[in-house]
Short mmCIF file of N, CA and C in Angstrom, two decimals:
data_model
loop_
_atom_site.label_atom_id
_atom_site.label_comp_id
_atom_site.label_asym_id
_atom_site.label_seq_id
_atom_site.Cartn_x
_atom_site.Cartn_y
_atom_site.Cartn_z
N MET S 21 21.71 -18.10 36.05
CA MET S 21 21.57 -18.86 34.68
C MET S 21 20.18 -19.26 34.54
N LYS S 22 19.63 -19.35 35.13
CA LYS S 22 18.08 -20.49 34.71
C LYS S 22 17.33 -18.85 34.29
N ILE S 23 17.37 -17.69 34.38
CA ILE S 23 16.75 -16.71 33.92
C ILE S 23 17.51 -16.18 33.04
N GLY S 24 18.86 -16.04 32.48
CA GLY S 24 19.20 -15.69 31.18
C GLY S 24 18.62 -16.81 29.97
N TRP S 25 18.78 -18.49 30.16
CA TRP S 25 18.10 -19.03 29.31
C TRP S 25 16.47 -18.59 28.83
N PHE S 26 15.86 -18.51 30.07
CA PHE S 26 14.28 -17.97 30.06
C PHE S 26 14.19 -17.02 28.82
N LEU S 27 15.21 -15.60 29.56
CA LEU S 27 14.98 -14.75 28.65
C LEU S 27 15.35 -15.01 27.14
N PHE S 28 16.22 -15.33 27.09
CA PHE S 28 16.48 -15.89 25.51
C PHE S 28 15.31 -16.71 24.94
N ALA S 29 14.58 -17.96 25.65
CA ALA S 29 13.71 -18.51 24.77
C ALA S 29 12.75 -17.58 24.75
N LEU S 30 12.34 -16.40 25.74
CA LEU S 30 11.40 -15.68 25.55
C LEU S 30 11.63 -14.46 24.39
N LEU S 31 12.97 -13.86 24.37
CA LEU S 31 13.05 -13.30 22.89
C LEU S 31 13.03 -13.78 22.01
N GLY S 32 13.48 -15.18 21.67
CA GLY S 32 13.45 -16.22 20.51
C GLY S 32 11.73 -16.18 20.59
N CYS S 33 10.78 -16.35 21.31
CA CYS S 33 9.32 -16.55 20.95
C CYS S 33 9.03 -15.31 20.22
N ILE S 34 9.33 -13.90 20.66
CA ILE S 34 9.06 -13.02 20.37
C ILE S 34 9.29 -12.67 18.91
N SER S 35 10.55 -12.66 18.38
CA SER S 35 10.84 -12.41 17.65
C SER S 35 10.58 -13.29 16.47
N GLY S 36 10.42 -14.50 16.82
CA GLY S 36 9.80 -15.67 15.77
C GLY S 36 8.09 -15.77 15.81
N GLU S 37 7.71 -14.40 15.78
CA GLU S 37 6.22 -14.27 16.02
C GLU S 37 5.54 -14.60 14.14
N LYS S 38 4.73 -15.22 14.48
CA LYS S 38 4.16 -15.68 12.85
C LYS S 38 3.27 -14.06 12.43
N VAL S 39 3.38 -14.07 11.22
CA VAL S 39 3.09 -13.25 10.90
C VAL S 39 2.07 -13.31 9.59
N LYS S 40 0.85 -12.79 9.46
CA LYS S 40 -0.47 -12.69 8.37
C LYS S 40 0.40 -12.61 7.12
N CYS S 41 0.23 -13.88 6.37
CA CYS S 41 0.69 -13.25 4.71
C CYS S 41 -0.29 -14.05 3.59
N PRO S 42 -0.62 -13.10 2.69
CA PRO S 42 -1.40 -13.71 1.75
C PRO S 42 -0.85 -14.49 0.56
N ALA S 43 -1.66 -15.77 0.26
CA ALA S 43 -1.09 -16.41 -0.61
C ALA S 43 0.01 -15.77 -2.38
N GLY S 44 1.02 -15.95 -2.40
CA GLY S 44 1.10 -15.31 -3.56
C GLY S 44 2.11 -13.76 -2.95
N CYS S 45 2.21 -13.92 -1.63
CA CYS S 45 3.08 -12.76 -0.84
C CYS S 45 4.42 -13.23 -0.16
N GLU S 46 4.93 -12.25 -0.08
CA GLU S 46 6.32 -12.85 0.55
C GLU S 46 6.02 -11.62 1.88
N CYS S 47 6.54 -11.91 3.22
CA CYS S 47 5.73 -11.20 4.20
C CYS S 47 7.15 -11.35 5.28
N ASP S 48 7.46 -10.04 5.89
CA ASP S 48 8.01 -9.59 7.22
C ASP S 48 6.94 -9.07 8.10
N LEU S 49 7.83 -8.91 9.47
CA LEU S 49 6.60 -8.29 10.17
C LEU S 49 5.88 -6.80 9.53
N THR S 50 6.76 -6.01 9.06
CA THR S 50 6.32 -4.59 8.56
C THR S 50 6.29 -4.46 7.02
N VAL S 51 6.64 -5.45 6.29
CA VAL S 51 6.20 -5.89 5.08
C VAL S 51 5.68 -6.68 4.24
N THR S 52 4.97 -6.06 3.39
CA THR S 52 4.34 -6.93 2.22
C THR S 52 4.30 -6.90 0.93
N ASN S 53 5.04 -7.92 0.31
CA ASN S 53 5.15 -7.85 -0.64
C ASN S 53 4.40 -8.68 -1.68
N CYS S 54 3.70 -8.45 -2.58
CA CYS S 54 2.87 -8.92 -3.97
C CYS S 54 3.51 -9.29 -4.67
N ASN S 55 3.85 -10.35 -5.23
CA ASN S 55 4.14 -10.28 -6.88
C ASN S 55 3.65 -11.32 -7.76
N ASP S 56 2.51 -11.72 -7.34
CA ASP S 56 1.94 -12.46 -8.38
C ASP S 56 1.08 -12.41 -9.14
N PRO S 57 1.63 -12.55 -10.69
CA PRO S 57 0.46 -11.89 -11.58
C PRO S 57 -0.78 -12.70 -11.54
N THR S 58 -1.23 -13.95 -10.65
CA THR S 58 -2.52 -14.27 -10.67
C THR S 58 -3.34 -13.61 -9.30
N ILE S 59 -2.90 -12.58 -8.56
CA ILE S 59 -3.65 -11.95 -7.78
C ILE S 59 -4.36 -10.83 -8.19
N ARG S 60 -5.94 -11.15 -7.85
CA ARG S 60 -6.60 -10.14 -8.50
C ARG S 60 -7.29 -9.29 -7.52
N TYR S 61 -7.31 -9.99 -6.20
CA TYR S 61 -8.11 -9.64 -4.95
C TYR S 61 -7.47 -9.72 -3.70
N LEU S 62 -7.29 -8.86 -2.78
CA LEU S 62 -6.63 -9.41 -1.55
C LEU S 62 -7.59 -8.81 -0.24
N ASN S 63 -7.37 -9.49 0.70
CA ASN S 63 -8.10 -9.38 1.76
C ASN S 63 -7.54 -8.62 3.18
N ALA S 64 -8.14 -7.67 3.52
CA ALA S 64 -7.35 -7.12 4.45
C ALA S 64 -7.09 -8.22 6.25
N SER S 65 -8.33 -9.19 5.91
CA SER S 65 -7.90 -9.86 7.38
C SER S 65 -6.98 -10.65 6.67
N GLY S 66 -6.22 -10.77 5.78
CA GLY S 66 -4.82 -11.86 5.19
C GLY S 66 -3.62 -11.37 5.52
N ILE S 67 -3.44 -9.84 5.53
CA ILE S 67 -2.51 -8.79 6.17
C ILE S 67 -2.31 -8.56 6.91
N ASP S 68 -0.83 -8.66 7.78
CA ASP S 68 -0.70 -8.49 8.79
C ASP S 68 -1.39 -7.04 9.19
N GLU S 69 -1.70 -6.58 10.42
CA GLU S 69 -2.01 -5.55 10.76
C GLU S 69 -1.02 -4.66 11.23
N ARG S 70 0.12 -4.99 11.03
CA ARG S 70 1.60 -4.31 11.69
C ARG S 70 1.99 -3.94 10.51
N THR S 71 1.58 -4.53 9.11
CA THR S 71 2.50 -3.74 7.83
C THR S 71 2.57 -2.48 7.84
N GLU S 72 3.55 -1.93 7.52
CA GLU S 72 3.78 -0.50 6.99
C GLU S 72 4.12 -0.14 5.28
N VAL S 73 4.83 -1.09 4.89
CA VAL S 73 4.73 -1.13 3.43
C VAL S 73 4.02 -2.29 2.52
N LEU S 74 3.00 -2.07 1.82
CA LEU S 74 2.51 -2.85 1.08
C LEU S 74 2.70 -2.78 -0.32
N ILE S 75 3.58 -4.00 -0.83
CA ILE S 75 4.00 -3.35 -2.75
C ILE S 75 2.90 -4.49 -3.69
N LEU S 76 2.49 -4.08 -4.17
CA LEU S 76 2.05 -4.60 -5.25
C LEU S 76 2.55 -4.79 -6.69
N ASP S 77 3.21 -5.80 -6.82
CA ASP S 77 4.41 -6.00 -8.07
C ASP S 77 3.73 -6.67 -9.38
N GLY S 78 3.10 -6.47 -9.98
CA GLY S 78 3.10 -7.17 -11.26
C GLY S 78 1.56 -8.02 -11.02
N THR S 79 0.98 -7.73 -9.87
CA THR S 79 -0.60 -8.15 -10.01
C THR S 79 -1.26 -7.74 -11.01
N ASN S 80 -2.55 -8.77 -10.77
CA ASN S 80 -3.63 -8.40 -11.94
C ASN S 80 -4.92 -7.30 -11.20
N PHE S 81 -4.58 -6.25 -10.71
CA PHE S 81 -5.93 -5.80 -10.01
C PHE S 81 -6.09 -4.97 -11.09
N THR S 82 -7.61 -4.76 -11.54
CA THR S 82 -8.35 -4.15 -12.09
C THR S 82 -8.41 -2.47 -11.76
N GLU S 83 -8.24 -2.10 -10.32
CA GLU S 83 -8.61 -1.20 -9.97
C GLU S 83 -7.71 -0.97 -8.96
N VAL S 84 -7.65 0.02 -8.18
CA VAL S 84 -7.11 0.01 -6.82
C VAL S 84 -7.96 -0.40 -5.80
N PRO S 85 -7.62 -1.62 -5.30
CA PRO S 85 -8.33 -2.16 -4.29
C PRO S 85 -8.70 -1.38 -2.85
N SER S 86 -9.66 -0.17 -2.74
CA SER S 86 -9.83 0.44 -1.67
C SER S 86 -10.43 0.05 -0.52
N THR S 87 -11.02 -1.25 -1.15
CA THR S 87 -12.10 -1.79 -0.13
C THR S 87 -11.39 -2.09 1.04
N PHE S 88 -9.77 -2.63 1.10
CA PHE S 88 -9.24 -3.16 2.34
C PHE S 88 -8.19 -1.84 2.76
N LEU S 89 -7.79 -1.48 1.65
CA LEU S 89 -7.04 -0.55 2.01
C LEU S 89 -6.87 0.63 3.53
N SER S 90 -7.97 0.99 3.58
CA SER S 90 -8.21 1.77 4.94
C SER S 90 -8.23 0.92 5.89
N GLU S 91 -8.23 -0.66 5.86
CA GLU S 91 -8.54 -1.04 7.06
C GLU S 91 -6.95 -1.38 7.24
N LEU S 92 -6.04 -0.94 6.89
CA LEU S 92 -4.52 -1.13 6.95
C LEU S 92 -3.81 0.04 7.60
N LYS S 93 -4.35 0.15 8.95
CA LYS S 93 -4.01 1.23 9.72
C LYS S 93 -2.79 1.83 10.03
N ASN S 94 -1.55 0.78 10.07
CA ASN S 94 -0.30 1.17 9.99
C ASN S 94 0.49 1.43 8.81
N LEU S 95 -0.10 1.62 7.69
CA LEU S 95 0.17 1.61 5.94
C LEU S 95 1.25 3.17 6.06
N LYS S 96 2.27 3.14 6.06
CA LYS S 96 3.03 4.27 5.78
C LYS S 96 3.64 4.06 4.03
N GLU S 97 3.50 3.27 3.24
CA GLU S 97 3.98 3.30 2.00
C GLU S 97 3.51 2.22 1.09
N LEU S 98 2.69 2.84 -0.09
CA LEU S 98 2.13 1.39 -0.62
C LEU S 98 2.50 1.55 -2.20
N VAL S 99 3.07 1.16 -2.43
CA VAL S 99 3.62 0.65 -4.06
C VAL S 99 2.65 -0.35 -5.14
N PHE S 100 2.57 0.55 -6.28
CA PHE S 100 1.78 -0.45 -7.34
C PHE S 100 2.91 -0.21 -8.44
N ARG S 101 3.35 -1.23 -8.86
CA ARG S 101 4.34 -1.33 -9.80
C ARG S 101 3.90 -2.32 -11.15
N ALA S 102 3.52 -1.92 -12.05
CA ALA S 102 3.38 -2.78 -13.48
C ALA S 102 1.88 -3.23 -13.11
N ASN S 103 0.98 -2.65 -12.64
CA ASN S 103 -0.21 -3.50 -12.38
C ASN S 103 -1.10 -2.59 -13.49
N PRO S 104 -2.20 -3.73 -14.39
CA PRO S 104 -3.12 -3.03 -14.82
C PRO S 104 -4.27 -1.97 -15.16
N PHE S 105 -4.47 -1.85 -13.98
CA PHE S 105 -5.30 -0.81 -13.85
C PHE S 105 -5.14 0.80 -14.54
N GLN S 106 -6.05 1.50 -15.13
CA GLN S 106 -5.87 2.70 -15.76
C GLN S 106 -6.48 3.63 -14.83
N ALA S 107 -7.47 3.53 -14.06
CA ALA S 107 -7.77 4.68 -13.60
C ALA S 107 -7.93 4.84 -11.81
N LEU S 108 -7.45 6.16 -11.51
CA LEU S 108 -7.81 5.80 -10.23
C LEU S 108 -9.14 6.55 -9.94
N ARG S 109 -10.46 5.70 -9.18
CA ARG S 109 -11.11 6.04 -9.06
C ARG S 109 -11.15 6.99 -7.88
N THR S 110 -12.44 7.95 -7.70
CA THR S 110 -12.91 9.09 -6.13
C THR S 110 -12.74 7.99 -5.38
N GLY S 111 -12.34 8.01 -4.07
CA GLY S 111 -12.02 7.36 -2.93
C GLY S 111 -11.27 5.93 -3.00
N ALA S 112 -10.35 5.91 -4.19
CA ALA S 112 -9.68 4.75 -4.29
C ALA S 112 -8.72 4.58 -3.53
N ILE S 113 -8.03 5.76 -3.07
CA ILE S 113 -6.99 5.73 -1.77
C ILE S 113 -7.75 7.17 -0.59
N ARG S 114 -8.17 6.53 0.24
CA ARG S 114 -8.57 6.95 0.93
C ARG S 114 -8.74 6.50 2.84
N ASP S 115 -8.99 7.86 4.07
CA ASP S 115 -8.75 7.63 5.31
C ASP S 115 -8.12 6.66 5.59
N MET S 116 -6.46 7.17 5.07
CA MET S 116 -5.40 6.28 5.40
C MET S 116 -4.55 6.96 6.62
N SER S 117 -4.53 7.28 7.77
CA SER S 117 -3.97 8.32 8.80
C SER S 117 -2.21 8.16 8.53
N SER S 118 -1.82 7.16 8.36
CA SER S 118 -0.36 6.94 8.88
C SER S 118 -0.10 6.83 6.58
N LEU S 119 -0.31 6.74 6.22
CA LEU S 119 -0.30 6.86 4.65
C LEU S 119 0.98 8.32 4.39
N GLU S 120 2.18 7.94 3.96
CA GLU S 120 2.94 8.73 3.82
C GLU S 120 3.27 9.03 2.13
N SER S 121 3.17 8.05 1.41
CA SER S 121 3.95 8.31 -0.12
C SER S 121 3.07 6.36 -0.33
N VAL S 122 2.72 7.20 -1.71
CA VAL S 122 2.30 6.07 -2.81
C VAL S 122 2.88 6.23 -3.92
N THR S 123 3.18 5.29 -4.79
CA THR S 123 4.10 4.98 -5.74
C THR S 123 3.19 4.57 -6.87
N PHE S 124 3.17 5.37 -8.22
CA PHE S 124 2.55 3.91 -9.45
C PHE S 124 3.94 3.48 -10.41
N GLU S 125 4.66 2.68 -10.03
CA GLU S 125 5.96 3.00 -10.90
C GLU S 125 5.24 2.12 -12.32
N ASP S 126 5.87 2.10 -13.58
CA ASP S 126 5.90 1.61 -14.74
C ASP S 126 3.86 0.87 -14.58
N SER S 127 3.08 2.17 -14.35
CA SER S 127 1.59 1.72 -14.53
C SER S 127 1.44 1.90 -15.99
N LYS S 128 -0.28 1.51 -15.63
CA LYS S 128 -0.80 1.81 -17.30
C LYS S 128 -1.94 2.73 -16.68
N ILE S 129 -1.93 3.55 -15.47
CA ILE S 129 -2.82 4.14 -14.78
C ILE S 129 -2.66 5.65 -16.14
N ASN S 130 -3.88 6.29 -16.27
CA ASN S 130 -4.03 7.33 -17.12
C ASN S 130 -5.03 8.38 -16.69
N TYR S 131 -5.54 8.21 -15.49
CA TYR S 131 -6.71 8.92 -15.53
C TYR S 131 -6.49 9.12 -13.58
N VAL S 132 -6.82 10.39 -12.91
CA VAL S 132 -6.56 10.26 -11.46
C VAL S 132 -8.12 11.26 -11.32
N ASP S 133 -9.49 10.69 -11.45
CA ASP S 133 -10.54 11.33 -10.73
C ASP S 133 -10.30 12.40 -9.77
N CYS S 134 -11.29 13.13 -9.57
CA CYS S 134 -11.77 14.49 -8.11
C CYS S 134 -11.47 13.19 -7.29
N GLY S 135 -10.95 13.49 -5.84
CA GLY S 135 -10.60 13.11 -4.90
C GLY S 135 -10.47 11.19 -5.13
N GLY S 136 -9.49 11.10 -5.57
CA GLY S 136 -8.67 9.57 -5.87
C GLY S 136 -7.94 9.69 -4.53
N PHE S 137 -7.18 10.99 -3.95
CA PHE S 137 -6.44 10.74 -2.78
C PHE S 137 -7.64 11.42 -1.79
N LEU S 138 -8.33 11.04 -0.82
CA LEU S 138 -8.72 11.51 0.01
C LEU S 138 -8.85 11.36 1.62
N ASN S 139 -8.68 12.27 2.34
CA ASN S 139 -8.39 12.43 3.58
C ASN S 139 -7.23 11.50 3.78
N LEU S 140 -6.31 11.79 3.73
CA LEU S 140 -4.87 11.34 4.04
C LEU S 140 -3.83 12.48 4.58
N PRO S 141 -3.97 12.64 5.71
CA PRO S 141 -3.71 13.75 6.60
C PRO S 141 -1.77 14.10 6.52
N ASN S 142 -1.26 12.53 6.43
CA ASN S 142 0.47 12.44 6.60
C ASN S 142 0.77 12.51 4.88
N LEU S 143 0.37 12.82 3.93
CA LEU S 143 0.51 12.01 2.70
C LEU S 143 1.09 13.33 2.27
N LYS S 144 2.58 12.51 1.83
CA LYS S 144 3.64 14.07 1.76
C LYS S 144 4.14 13.72 0.13
N GLU S 145 3.91 12.51 -0.39
CA GLU S 145 4.84 12.23 -2.09
C GLU S 145 3.79 11.09 -2.38
N VAL S 146 3.52 11.65 -3.87
CA VAL S 146 3.08 10.74 -4.47
C VAL S 146 3.75 10.86 -6.05
N SER S 147 4.23 9.59 -6.34
CA SER S 147 5.09 9.73 -7.76
C SER S 147 4.40 8.49 -8.68
N PHE S 148 4.41 9.27 -9.76
CA PHE S 148 3.97 8.06 -11.20
C PHE S 148 5.53 8.24 -11.84
N THR S 149 6.39 7.55 -11.27
CA THR S 149 7.16 6.83 -11.77
C THR S 149 7.35 5.94 -12.79
N ASP S 150 7.80 6.36 -14.54
CA ASP S 150 7.53 5.73 -15.42
C ASP S 150 6.31 5.30 -16.32
N SER S 151 5.27 5.91 -15.43
CA SER S 151 4.21 5.83 -15.73
C SER S 151 3.52 6.72 -17.00
N LYS S 152 3.63 5.92 -18.28
CA LYS S 152 4.09 7.16 -19.50
C LYS S 152 2.44 7.40 -20.32
N TYR S 153 1.64 6.74 -19.51
CA TYR S 153 -0.22 7.06 -20.01
C TYR S 153 -0.70 7.95 -19.35
N LEU S 154 -0.05 8.51 -17.97
CA LEU S 154 -1.02 9.40 -17.41
C LEU S 154 -0.93 10.44 -18.04
N VAL S 155 -2.64 11.10 -18.70
CA VAL S 155 -2.80 11.81 -19.59
C VAL S 155 -3.29 12.98 -18.81
N PHE S 156 -4.26 13.05 -17.77
CA PHE S 156 -5.68 13.50 -17.07
C PHE S 156 -5.21 13.16 -15.12
N MET S 157 -5.30 14.20 -15.11
CA MET S 157 -5.39 14.48 -13.07
C MET S 157 -6.25 15.43 -12.88
N ALA S 158 -7.16 14.96 -12.21
CA ALA S 158 -8.64 16.28 -11.78
C ALA S 158 -7.96 17.74 -10.80
N SER S 159 -8.08 18.76 -10.95
CA SER S 159 -7.50 19.34 -10.16
C SER S 159 -7.75 19.37 -8.87
N ALA S 160 -8.78 18.46 -8.23
CA ALA S 160 -9.35 18.36 -7.15
C ALA S 160 -8.97 16.84 -6.72
N ALA S 161 -8.09 16.13 -7.17
CA ALA S 161 -7.45 14.74 -6.82
C ALA S 161 -6.92 14.58 -5.62
N PHE S 162 -6.52 15.65 -4.81
CA PHE S 162 -5.98 15.38 -3.83
C PHE S 162 -7.09 16.62 -2.61
N LYS S 163 -7.89 15.43 -1.91
CA LYS S 163 -9.14 16.37 -1.31
C LYS S 163 -8.76 15.53 0.20
N GLN S 164 -8.59 16.95 1.19
CA GLN S 164 -8.67 16.73 2.33
C GLN S 164 -7.50 15.83 3.00
N CYS S 165 -6.12 16.55 2.08
CA CYS S 165 -4.67 16.13 2.02
C CYS S 165 -4.13 17.12 2.41
N PRO S 166 -2.51 17.14 3.24
CA PRO S 166 -1.83 18.35 3.24
C PRO S 166 -1.19 18.70 1.91
N GLU S 167 -0.74 19.64 1.40
CA GLU S 167 -0.19 20.04 0.43
C GLU S 167 0.80 19.30 -0.02
N GLN S 168 1.02 18.62 -0.82
CA GLN S 168 1.70 17.50 -1.24
C GLN S 168 3.30 18.09 -1.81
N GLY S 169 4.28 17.27 -0.98
CA GLY S 169 5.54 17.43 -0.83
C GLY S 169 6.28 17.36 -2.66
N CYS S 170 6.28 16.33 -2.85
CA CYS S 170 6.11 16.11 -3.94
C CYS S 170 4.86 15.33 -4.84
N VAL S 171 4.75 15.70 -5.61
CA VAL S 171 3.39 14.87 -7.09
C VAL S 171 4.55 14.98 -8.29
N PHE S 172 5.50 13.88 -8.78
CA PHE S 172 6.13 13.54 -9.88
C PHE S 172 5.20 12.26 -10.63
#
């Protein structure tokens, strides 16, 4: 009987584990959802290292925050929704071995530079859903990435 309670308490501690979460974001063990328009910058040290999905929805980034993205080693899905940046510069999304999917939804992005997506060996999908302003994507936008299954 005592062992059963001990195991129950131990499991409760494990499942109630603290998750690092930046101000203006909502987080669980593997998803960080930031939807505060006052957010202009995030630091990787404030995001839980177990994060697999990062959603930046309506934040005020003026460019893709590449300075911290490559530090998120477990990130599989990256979603930019309604952000004001207009260009994806060289190396903006880079060196992320787990990243499989990137979505720019309802964005003002109009330009993707050479190497905007760089060294992403597991990237399978890039989506520009409802991004009406995209007018130029460099022919070498994807460098050291596999052939994309879907870019739309």
